[in-house]
mmCIF file of C-alpha atoms in Angstrom:
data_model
loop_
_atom_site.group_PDB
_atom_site.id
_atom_site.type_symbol
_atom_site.label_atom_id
_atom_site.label_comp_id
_atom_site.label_asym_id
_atom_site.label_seq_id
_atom_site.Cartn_x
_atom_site.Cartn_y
_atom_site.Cartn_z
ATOM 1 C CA UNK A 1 80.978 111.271 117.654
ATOM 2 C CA UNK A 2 78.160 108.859 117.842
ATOM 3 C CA UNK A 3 75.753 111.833 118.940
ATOM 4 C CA UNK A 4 77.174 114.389 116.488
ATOM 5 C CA UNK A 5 76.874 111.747 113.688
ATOM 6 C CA UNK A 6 72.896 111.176 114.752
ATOM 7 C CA UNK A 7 72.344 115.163 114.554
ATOM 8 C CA UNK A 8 73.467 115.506 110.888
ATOM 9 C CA UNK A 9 72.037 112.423 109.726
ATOM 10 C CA UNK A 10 68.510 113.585 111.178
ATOM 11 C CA UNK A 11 69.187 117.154 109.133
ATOM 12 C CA UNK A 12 69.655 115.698 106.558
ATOM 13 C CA UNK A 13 66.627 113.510 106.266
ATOM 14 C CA UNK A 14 64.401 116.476 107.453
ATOM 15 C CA UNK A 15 66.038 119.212 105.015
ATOM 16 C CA UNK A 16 68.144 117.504 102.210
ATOM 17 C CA UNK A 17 68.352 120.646 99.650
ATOM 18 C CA UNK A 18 69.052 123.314 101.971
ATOM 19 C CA UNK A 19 72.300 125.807 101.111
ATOM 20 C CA UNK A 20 73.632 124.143 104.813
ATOM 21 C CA UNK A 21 72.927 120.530 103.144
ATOM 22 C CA UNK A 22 76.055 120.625 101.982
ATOM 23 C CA UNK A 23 78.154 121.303 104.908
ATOM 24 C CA UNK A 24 76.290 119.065 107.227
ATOM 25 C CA UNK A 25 77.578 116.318 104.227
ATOM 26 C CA UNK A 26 81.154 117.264 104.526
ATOM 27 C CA UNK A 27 80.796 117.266 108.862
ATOM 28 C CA UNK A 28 78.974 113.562 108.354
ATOM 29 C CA UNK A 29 81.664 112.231 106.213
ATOM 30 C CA UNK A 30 84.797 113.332 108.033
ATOM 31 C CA UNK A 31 82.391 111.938 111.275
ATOM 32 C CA UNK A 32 82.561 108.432 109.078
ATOM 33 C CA UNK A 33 86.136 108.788 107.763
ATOM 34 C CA UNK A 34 87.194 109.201 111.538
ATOM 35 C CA UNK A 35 85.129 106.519 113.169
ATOM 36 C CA UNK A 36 86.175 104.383 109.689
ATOM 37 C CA UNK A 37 90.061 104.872 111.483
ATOM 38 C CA UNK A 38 89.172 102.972 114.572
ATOM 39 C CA UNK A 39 86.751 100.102 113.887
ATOM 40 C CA UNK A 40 89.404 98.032 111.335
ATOM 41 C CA UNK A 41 89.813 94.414 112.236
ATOM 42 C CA UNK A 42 93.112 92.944 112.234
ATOM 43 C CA UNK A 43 91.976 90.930 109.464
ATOM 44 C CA UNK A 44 90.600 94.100 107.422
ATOM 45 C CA UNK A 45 94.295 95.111 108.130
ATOM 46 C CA UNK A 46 96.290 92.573 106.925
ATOM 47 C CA UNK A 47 93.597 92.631 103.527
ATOM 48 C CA UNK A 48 94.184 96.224 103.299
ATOM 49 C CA UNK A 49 98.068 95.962 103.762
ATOM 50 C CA UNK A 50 98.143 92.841 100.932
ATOM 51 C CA UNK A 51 96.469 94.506 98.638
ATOM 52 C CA UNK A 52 98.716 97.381 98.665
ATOM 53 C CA UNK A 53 101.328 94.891 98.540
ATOM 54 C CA UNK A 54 100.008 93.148 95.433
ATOM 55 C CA UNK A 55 99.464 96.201 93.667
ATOM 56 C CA UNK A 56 103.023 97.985 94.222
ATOM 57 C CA UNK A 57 101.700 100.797 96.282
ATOM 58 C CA UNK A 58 104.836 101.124 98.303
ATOM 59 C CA UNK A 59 103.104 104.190 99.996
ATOM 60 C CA UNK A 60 100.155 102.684 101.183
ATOM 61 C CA UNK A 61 101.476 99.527 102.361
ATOM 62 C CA UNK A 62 103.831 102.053 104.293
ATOM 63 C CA UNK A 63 101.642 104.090 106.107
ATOM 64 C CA UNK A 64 99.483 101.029 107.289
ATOM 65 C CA UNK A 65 102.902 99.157 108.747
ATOM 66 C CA UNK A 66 103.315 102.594 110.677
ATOM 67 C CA UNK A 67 100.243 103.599 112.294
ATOM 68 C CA UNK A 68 100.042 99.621 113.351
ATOM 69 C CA UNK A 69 103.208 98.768 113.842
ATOM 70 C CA UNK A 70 103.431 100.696 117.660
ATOM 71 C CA UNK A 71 100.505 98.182 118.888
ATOM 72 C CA UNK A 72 102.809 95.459 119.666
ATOM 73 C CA UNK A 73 100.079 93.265 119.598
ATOM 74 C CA UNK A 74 98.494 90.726 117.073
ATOM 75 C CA UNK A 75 97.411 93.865 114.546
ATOM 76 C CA UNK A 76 101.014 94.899 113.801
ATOM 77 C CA UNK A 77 101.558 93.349 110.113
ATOM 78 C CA UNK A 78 104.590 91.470 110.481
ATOM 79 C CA UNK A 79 102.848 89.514 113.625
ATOM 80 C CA UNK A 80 99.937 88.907 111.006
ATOM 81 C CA UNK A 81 102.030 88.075 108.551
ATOM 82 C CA UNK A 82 103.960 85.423 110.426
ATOM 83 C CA UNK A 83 101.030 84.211 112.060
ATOM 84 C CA UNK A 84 99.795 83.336 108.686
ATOM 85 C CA UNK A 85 102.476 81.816 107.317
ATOM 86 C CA UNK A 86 102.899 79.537 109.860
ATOM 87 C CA UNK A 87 98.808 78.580 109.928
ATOM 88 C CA UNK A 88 99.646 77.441 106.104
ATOM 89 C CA UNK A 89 102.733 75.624 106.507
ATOM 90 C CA UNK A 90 100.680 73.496 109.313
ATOM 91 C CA UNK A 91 97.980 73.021 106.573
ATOM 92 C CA UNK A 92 100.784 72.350 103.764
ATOM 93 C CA UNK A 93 99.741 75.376 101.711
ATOM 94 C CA UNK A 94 102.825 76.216 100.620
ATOM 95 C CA UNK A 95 101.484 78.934 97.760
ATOM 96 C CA UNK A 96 99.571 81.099 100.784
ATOM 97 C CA UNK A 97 103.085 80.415 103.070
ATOM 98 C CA UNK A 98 105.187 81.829 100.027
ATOM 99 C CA UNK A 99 102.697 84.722 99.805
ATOM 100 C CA UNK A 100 103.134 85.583 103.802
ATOM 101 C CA UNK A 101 107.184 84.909 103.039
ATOM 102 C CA UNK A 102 107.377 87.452 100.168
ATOM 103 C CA UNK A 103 105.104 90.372 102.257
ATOM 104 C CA UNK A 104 107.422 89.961 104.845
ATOM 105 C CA UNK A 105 110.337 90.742 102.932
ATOM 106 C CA UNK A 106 108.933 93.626 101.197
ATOM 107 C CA UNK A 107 107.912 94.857 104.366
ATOM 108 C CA UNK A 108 111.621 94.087 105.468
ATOM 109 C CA UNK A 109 112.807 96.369 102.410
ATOM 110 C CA UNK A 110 109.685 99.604 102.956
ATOM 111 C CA UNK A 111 110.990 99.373 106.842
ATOM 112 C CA UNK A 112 114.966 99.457 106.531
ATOM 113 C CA UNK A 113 114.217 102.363 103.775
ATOM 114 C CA UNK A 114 112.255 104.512 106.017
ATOM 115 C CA UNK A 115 114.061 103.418 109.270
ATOM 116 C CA UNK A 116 117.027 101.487 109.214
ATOM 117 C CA UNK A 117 114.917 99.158 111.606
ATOM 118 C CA UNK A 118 116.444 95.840 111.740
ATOM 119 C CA UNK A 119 112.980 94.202 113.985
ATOM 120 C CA UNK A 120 111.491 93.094 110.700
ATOM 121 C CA UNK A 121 114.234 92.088 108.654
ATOM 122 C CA UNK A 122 115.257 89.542 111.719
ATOM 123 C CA UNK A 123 111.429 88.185 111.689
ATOM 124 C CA UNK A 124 111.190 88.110 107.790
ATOM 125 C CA UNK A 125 114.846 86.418 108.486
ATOM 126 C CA UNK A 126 113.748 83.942 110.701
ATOM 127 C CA UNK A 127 110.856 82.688 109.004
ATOM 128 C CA UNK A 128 112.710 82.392 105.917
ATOM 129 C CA UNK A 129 114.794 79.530 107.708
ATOM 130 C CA UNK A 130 111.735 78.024 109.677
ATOM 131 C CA UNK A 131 111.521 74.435 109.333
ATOM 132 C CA UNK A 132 108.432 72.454 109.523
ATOM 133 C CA UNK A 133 108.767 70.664 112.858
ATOM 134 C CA UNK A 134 109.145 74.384 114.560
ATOM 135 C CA UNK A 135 105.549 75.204 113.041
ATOM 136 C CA UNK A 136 103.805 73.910 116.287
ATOM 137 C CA UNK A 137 106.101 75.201 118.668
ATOM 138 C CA UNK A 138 105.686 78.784 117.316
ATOM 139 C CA UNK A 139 102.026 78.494 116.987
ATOM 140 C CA UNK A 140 101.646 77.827 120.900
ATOM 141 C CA UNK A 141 104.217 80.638 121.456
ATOM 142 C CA UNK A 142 102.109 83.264 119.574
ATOM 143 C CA UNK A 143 98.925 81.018 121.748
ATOM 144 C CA UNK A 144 100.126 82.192 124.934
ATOM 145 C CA UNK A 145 101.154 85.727 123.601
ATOM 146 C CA UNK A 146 97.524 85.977 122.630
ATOM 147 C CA UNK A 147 96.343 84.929 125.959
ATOM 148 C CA UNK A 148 98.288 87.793 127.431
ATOM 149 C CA UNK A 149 96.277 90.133 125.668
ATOM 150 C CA UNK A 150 93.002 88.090 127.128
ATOM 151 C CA UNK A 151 94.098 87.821 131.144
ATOM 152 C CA UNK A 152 94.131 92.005 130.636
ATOM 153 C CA UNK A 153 91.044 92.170 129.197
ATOM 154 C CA UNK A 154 89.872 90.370 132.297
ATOM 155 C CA UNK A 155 91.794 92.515 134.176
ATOM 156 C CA UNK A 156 94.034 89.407 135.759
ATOM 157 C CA UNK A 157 97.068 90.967 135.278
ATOM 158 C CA UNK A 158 99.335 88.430 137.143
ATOM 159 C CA UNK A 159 98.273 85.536 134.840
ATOM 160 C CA UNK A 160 98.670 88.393 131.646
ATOM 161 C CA UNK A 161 102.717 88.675 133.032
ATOM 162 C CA UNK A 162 103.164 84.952 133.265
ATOM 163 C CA UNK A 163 101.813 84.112 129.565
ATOM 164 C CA UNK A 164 104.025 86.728 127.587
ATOM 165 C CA UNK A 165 107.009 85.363 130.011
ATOM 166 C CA UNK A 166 105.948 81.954 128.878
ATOM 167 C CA UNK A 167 105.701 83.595 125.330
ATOM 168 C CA UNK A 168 109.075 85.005 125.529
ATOM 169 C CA UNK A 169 110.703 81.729 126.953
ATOM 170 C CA UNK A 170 109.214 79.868 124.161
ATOM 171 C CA UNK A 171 110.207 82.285 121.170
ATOM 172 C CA UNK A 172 113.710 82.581 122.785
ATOM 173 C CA UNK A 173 113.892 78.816 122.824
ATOM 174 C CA UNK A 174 113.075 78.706 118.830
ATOM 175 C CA UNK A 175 115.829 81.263 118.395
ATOM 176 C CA UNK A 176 112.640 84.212 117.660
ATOM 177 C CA UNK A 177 114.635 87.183 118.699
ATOM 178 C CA UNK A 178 112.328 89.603 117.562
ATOM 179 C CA UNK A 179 108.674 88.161 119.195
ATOM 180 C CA UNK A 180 110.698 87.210 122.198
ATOM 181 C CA UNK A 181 111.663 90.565 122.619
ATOM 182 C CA UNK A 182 108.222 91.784 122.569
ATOM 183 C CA UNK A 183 106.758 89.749 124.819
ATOM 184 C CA UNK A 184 109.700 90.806 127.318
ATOM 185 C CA UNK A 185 108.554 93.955 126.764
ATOM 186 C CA UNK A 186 105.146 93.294 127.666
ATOM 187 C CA UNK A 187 105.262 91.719 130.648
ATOM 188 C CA UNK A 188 107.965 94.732 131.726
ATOM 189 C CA UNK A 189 105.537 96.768 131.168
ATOM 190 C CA UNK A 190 102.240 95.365 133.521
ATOM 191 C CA UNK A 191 105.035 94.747 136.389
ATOM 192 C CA UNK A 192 104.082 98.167 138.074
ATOM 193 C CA UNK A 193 100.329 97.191 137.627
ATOM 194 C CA UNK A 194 101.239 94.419 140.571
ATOM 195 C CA UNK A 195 103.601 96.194 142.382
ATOM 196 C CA UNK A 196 106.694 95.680 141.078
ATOM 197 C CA UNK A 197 108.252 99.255 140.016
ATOM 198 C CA UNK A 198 111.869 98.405 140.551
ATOM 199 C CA UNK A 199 111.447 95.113 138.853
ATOM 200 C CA UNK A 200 109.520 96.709 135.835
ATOM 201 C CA UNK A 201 112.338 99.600 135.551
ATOM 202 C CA UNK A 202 115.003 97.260 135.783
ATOM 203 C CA UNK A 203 113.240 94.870 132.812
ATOM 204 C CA UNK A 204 112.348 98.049 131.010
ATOM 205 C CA UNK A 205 115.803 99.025 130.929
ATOM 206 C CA UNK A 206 117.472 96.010 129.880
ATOM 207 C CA UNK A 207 114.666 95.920 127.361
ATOM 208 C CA UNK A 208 115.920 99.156 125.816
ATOM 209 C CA UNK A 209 119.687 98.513 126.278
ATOM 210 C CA UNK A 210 119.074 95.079 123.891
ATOM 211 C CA UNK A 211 116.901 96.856 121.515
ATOM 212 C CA UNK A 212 119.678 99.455 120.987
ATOM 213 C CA UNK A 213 121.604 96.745 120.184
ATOM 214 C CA UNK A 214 119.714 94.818 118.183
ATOM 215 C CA UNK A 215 118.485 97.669 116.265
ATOM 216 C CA UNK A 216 115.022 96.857 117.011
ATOM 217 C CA UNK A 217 113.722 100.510 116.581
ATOM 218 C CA UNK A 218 110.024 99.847 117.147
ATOM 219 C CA UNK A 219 110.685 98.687 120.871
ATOM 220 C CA UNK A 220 112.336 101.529 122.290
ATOM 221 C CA UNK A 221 109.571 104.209 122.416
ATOM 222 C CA UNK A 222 107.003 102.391 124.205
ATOM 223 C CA UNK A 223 110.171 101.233 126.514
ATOM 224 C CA UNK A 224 111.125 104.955 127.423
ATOM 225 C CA UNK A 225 107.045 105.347 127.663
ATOM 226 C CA UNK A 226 106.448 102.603 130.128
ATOM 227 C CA UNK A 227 109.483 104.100 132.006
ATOM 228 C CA UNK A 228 107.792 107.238 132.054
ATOM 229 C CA UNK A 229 104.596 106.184 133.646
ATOM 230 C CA UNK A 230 106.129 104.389 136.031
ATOM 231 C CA UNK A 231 108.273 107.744 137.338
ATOM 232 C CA UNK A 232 105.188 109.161 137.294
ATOM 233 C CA UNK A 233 103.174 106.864 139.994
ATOM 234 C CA UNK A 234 106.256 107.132 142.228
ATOM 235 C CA UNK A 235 106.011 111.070 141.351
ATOM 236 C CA UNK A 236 109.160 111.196 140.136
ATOM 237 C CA UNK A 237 108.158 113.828 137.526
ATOM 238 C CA UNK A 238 111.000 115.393 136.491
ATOM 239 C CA UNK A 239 112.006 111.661 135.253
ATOM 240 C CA UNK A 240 108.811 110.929 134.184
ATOM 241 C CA UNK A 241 108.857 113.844 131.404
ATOM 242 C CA UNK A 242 112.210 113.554 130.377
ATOM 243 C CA UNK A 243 111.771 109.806 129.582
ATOM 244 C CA UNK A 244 108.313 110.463 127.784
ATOM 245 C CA UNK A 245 110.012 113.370 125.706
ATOM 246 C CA UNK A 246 112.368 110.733 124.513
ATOM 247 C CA UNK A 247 109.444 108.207 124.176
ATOM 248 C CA UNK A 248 108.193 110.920 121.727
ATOM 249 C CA UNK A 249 111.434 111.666 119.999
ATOM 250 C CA UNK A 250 112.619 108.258 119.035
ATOM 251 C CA UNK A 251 108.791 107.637 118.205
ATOM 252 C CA UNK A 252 108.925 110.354 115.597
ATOM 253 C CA UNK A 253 112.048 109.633 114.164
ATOM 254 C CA UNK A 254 110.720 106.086 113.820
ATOM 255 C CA UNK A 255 107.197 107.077 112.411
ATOM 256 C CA UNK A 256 105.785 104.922 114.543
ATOM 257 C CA UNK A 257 102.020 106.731 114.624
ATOM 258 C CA UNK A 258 100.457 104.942 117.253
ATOM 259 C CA UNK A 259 103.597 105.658 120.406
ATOM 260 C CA UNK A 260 103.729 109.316 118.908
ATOM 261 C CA UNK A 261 100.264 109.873 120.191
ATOM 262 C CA UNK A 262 100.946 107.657 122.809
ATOM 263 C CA UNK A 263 103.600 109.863 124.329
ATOM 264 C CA UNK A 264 102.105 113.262 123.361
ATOM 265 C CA UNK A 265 98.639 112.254 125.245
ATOM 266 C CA UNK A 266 100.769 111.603 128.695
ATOM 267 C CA UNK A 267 102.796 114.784 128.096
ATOM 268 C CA UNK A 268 99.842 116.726 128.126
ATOM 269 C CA UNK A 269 98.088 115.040 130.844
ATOM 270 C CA UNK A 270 102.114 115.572 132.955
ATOM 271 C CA UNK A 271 101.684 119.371 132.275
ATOM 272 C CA UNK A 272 98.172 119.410 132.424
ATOM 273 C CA UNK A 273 98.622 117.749 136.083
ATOM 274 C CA UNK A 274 101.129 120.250 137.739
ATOM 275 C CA UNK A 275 99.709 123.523 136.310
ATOM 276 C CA UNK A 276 102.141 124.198 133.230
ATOM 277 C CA UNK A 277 99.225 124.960 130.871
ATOM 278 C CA UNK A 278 101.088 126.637 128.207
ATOM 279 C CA UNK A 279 103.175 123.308 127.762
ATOM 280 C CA UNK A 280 100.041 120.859 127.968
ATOM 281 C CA UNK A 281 98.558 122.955 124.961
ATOM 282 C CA UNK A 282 101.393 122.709 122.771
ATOM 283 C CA UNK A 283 101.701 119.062 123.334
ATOM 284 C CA UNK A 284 97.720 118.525 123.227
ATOM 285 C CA UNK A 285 98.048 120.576 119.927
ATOM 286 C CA UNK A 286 100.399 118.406 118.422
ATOM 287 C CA UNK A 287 97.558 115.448 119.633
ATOM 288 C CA UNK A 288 95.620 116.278 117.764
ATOM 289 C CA UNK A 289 96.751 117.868 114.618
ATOM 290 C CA UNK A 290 98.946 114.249 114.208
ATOM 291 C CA UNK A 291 95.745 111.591 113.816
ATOM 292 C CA UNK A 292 97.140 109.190 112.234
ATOM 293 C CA UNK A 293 95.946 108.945 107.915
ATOM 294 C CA UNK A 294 94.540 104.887 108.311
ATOM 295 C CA UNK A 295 94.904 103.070 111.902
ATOM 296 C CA UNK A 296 93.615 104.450 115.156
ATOM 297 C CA UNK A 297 93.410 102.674 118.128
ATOM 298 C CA UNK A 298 90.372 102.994 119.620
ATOM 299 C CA UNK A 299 91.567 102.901 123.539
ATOM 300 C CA UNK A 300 94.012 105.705 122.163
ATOM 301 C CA UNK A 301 90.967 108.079 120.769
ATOM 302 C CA UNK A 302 89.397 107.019 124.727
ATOM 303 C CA UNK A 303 92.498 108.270 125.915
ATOM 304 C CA UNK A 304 93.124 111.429 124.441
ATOM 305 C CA UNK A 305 89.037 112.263 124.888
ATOM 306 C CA UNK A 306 90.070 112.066 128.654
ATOM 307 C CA UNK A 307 92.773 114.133 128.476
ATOM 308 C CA UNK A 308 91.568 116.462 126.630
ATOM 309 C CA UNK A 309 88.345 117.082 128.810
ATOM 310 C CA UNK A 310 90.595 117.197 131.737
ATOM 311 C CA UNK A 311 93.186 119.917 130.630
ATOM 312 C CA UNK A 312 89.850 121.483 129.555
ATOM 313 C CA UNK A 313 88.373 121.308 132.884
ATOM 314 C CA UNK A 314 91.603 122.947 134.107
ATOM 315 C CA UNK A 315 91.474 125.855 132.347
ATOM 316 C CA UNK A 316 87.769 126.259 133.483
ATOM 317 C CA UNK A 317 86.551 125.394 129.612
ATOM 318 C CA UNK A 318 83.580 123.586 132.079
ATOM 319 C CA UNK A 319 81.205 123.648 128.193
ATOM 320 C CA UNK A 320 84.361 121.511 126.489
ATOM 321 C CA UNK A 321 84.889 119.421 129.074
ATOM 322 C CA UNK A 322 81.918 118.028 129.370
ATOM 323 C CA UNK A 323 81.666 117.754 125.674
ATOM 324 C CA UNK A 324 84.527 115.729 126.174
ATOM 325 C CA UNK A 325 83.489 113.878 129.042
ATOM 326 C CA UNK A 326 80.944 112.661 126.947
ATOM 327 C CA UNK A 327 82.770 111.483 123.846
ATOM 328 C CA UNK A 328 85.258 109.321 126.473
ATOM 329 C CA UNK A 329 81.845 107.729 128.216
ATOM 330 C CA UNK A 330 80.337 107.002 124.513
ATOM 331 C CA UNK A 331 83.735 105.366 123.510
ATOM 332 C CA UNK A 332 84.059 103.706 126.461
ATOM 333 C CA UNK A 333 80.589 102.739 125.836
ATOM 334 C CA UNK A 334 81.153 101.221 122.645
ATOM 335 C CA UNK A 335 83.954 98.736 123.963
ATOM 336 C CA UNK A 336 82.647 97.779 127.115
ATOM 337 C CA UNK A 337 80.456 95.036 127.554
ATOM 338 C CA UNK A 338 78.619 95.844 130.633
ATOM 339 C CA UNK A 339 77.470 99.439 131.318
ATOM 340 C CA UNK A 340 79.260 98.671 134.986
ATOM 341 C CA UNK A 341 82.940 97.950 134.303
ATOM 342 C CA UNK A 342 85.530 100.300 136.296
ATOM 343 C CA UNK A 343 86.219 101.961 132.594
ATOM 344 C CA UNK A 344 82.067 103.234 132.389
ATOM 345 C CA UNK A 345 82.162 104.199 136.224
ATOM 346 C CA UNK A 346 85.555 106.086 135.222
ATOM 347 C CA UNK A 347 84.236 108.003 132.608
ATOM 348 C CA UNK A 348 80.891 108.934 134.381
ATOM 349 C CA UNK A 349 82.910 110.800 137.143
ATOM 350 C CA UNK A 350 84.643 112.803 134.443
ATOM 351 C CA UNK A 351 81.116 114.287 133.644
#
């Protein structure tokens, strides 16, 4: 993208009136809409979604809750949201708490519209009740939760695993059903990362079965997904696809955006892998005809440059691959902060 975007911008400067002027305007802009997808802060987020919110545009508010929402991480809304109100009930601003309060709960009514998901209603719920001498406590919950997300940045995956258990103990302990739940759910998922499969299964499982129950729709894909990857290191493909087929399923039914291209990126990799072409190009069609309108996760758009060059590579498309190849090591580039992390070496043996 970031060499395509260079080419036009040079024709343009060099011939700004020609009849292709025009088109190379149109490539440049959908070159900026797309990289305008990926490079949103959580803060320009939660602006974005409160705006919306402000202004009654149920739709827009809507679609930003559902390509974000499948993150499970600090740039879903309602984690903002909460996060918020609880940083102004330490500071006594009770007009910006109310403010968090009230986006909750219309987020509460868009979600159990469009889903019948009960995960925000219980959050919106909870923080309804929250008293003032549970503001710390929850603040060094959603702390260690955080820190999570740092140990696997630094690739310390252990320590990642015991900060969203610590997470999930201390939610649980405030009576947080919801952010407990996805903290379990997090450290189910790096279990296989330090080899512990069974473990991991087992924890993914009872992660679902409680989920079901608690109607907490927006858990379950990326349950079935984590499932599915872990079949699939102990080559247990058959498994592996059928739980990643209902990762995709429930994610659809859910809208969630971001596990819908989740799942359709390792089906297509599975297929791509054992030689069933035909089936890895209808699922890396579906890739990439369902971008998501708003939100895109950057290590998503890595991941389905990767696959993409290596299903193309398979079918002996060597001029795609490497095209490809080279949007995964630019992206990779972009994100990395040394030019020799794992992730850089990585993509330079895909070229």
């Amino acid at each position: 993208p970031r060499e395509a975007k260079e080419s036009w911008t040079i024709y343009l400067q060099k011939d700004p009136s020609s009849p292709w002027a025009d088109e190379a305007r149109k490539n440049l802009a959908r070159i900026e809409n797309a990289q305008a997808r990926f490079n949103k802060t959580d803060d320009e987020v939660l602006s974005d979604f409160l705006t919306a919110f402000r202004n009654g545009q149920a739709e827009r508010a809507r679609q930003i809750h559902n390509d974000t929402k499948g993150l499970l991480r600090a740039s879903m809304v309602p984690l903002q949201l909460s996060r918020s109100f609880l940083e102004a009930k330490q500071r006594g601003d009770e007009t910006r708490a109310k403010q968090s309060s009230d986006a909750m709960i219309y987020l509460r009514e868009l979600d159990q519209e469009q889903n019948g998901d009960s995960f925000v209603s219980e959050l919106a719920g909870f923080y309804e009740r929250v008293h003032q001498d549970k503001v710390e406590p929850l603040l060094q919950a959603k702390n260690a939760f955080t820190r999570g997300f740092k140990a696997i940045d630094e690739k310390n995956l252990k320590t990642a695993i015991l900060e969203f258990e610590s997470s999930r103990n201390q939610f649980a302990q405030l009576g947080n059903a919801g952010e407990a739940a996805i903290a379990e759910s997090w450290a189910a998922q790096l279990l296989p990362d330090v080899g512990e499969v069974a473990q991991s299964r087992s924890r993914l499982s009872d992660v679902i079965a409680s989920a079901e129950t608690s109607k907490f729709k927006i858990l379950i894909p990326a349950a079935y997904y984590s499932l599915g990857m872990g079949d699939s290191r102990q080559n247990r493909l058959s498994e592996s696809a059928k739980n990643l087929k209902t990762a995709l399923h429930l994610a659809e039914a859910g809208n969630n955006n971001f596990e819908v291209q989740h799942a359709l990126d390792a089906l297509t990799l599975h297929y791509a892998g054992i030689g069933e072409f035909e089936t890895a190009l209808f699922y890396a069609g579906k890739m990439l005809s369902g971008k998501a309108d708003y939100y895109e996760s950057i290590s998503q758009s890595r991941r389905d440059k990767g696959t993409l060059a290596f299903l193309s590579l398979k079918l002996k498309f060597f001029s795609t691959s490497l095209s490809l190849a080279r949007e995964h090591l630019s992206i990779t580039q972009q994100t990395e902060t040394s030019p020799n992390t794992s992730r850089v070496n990585d993509s330079l043996r895909r070229m």
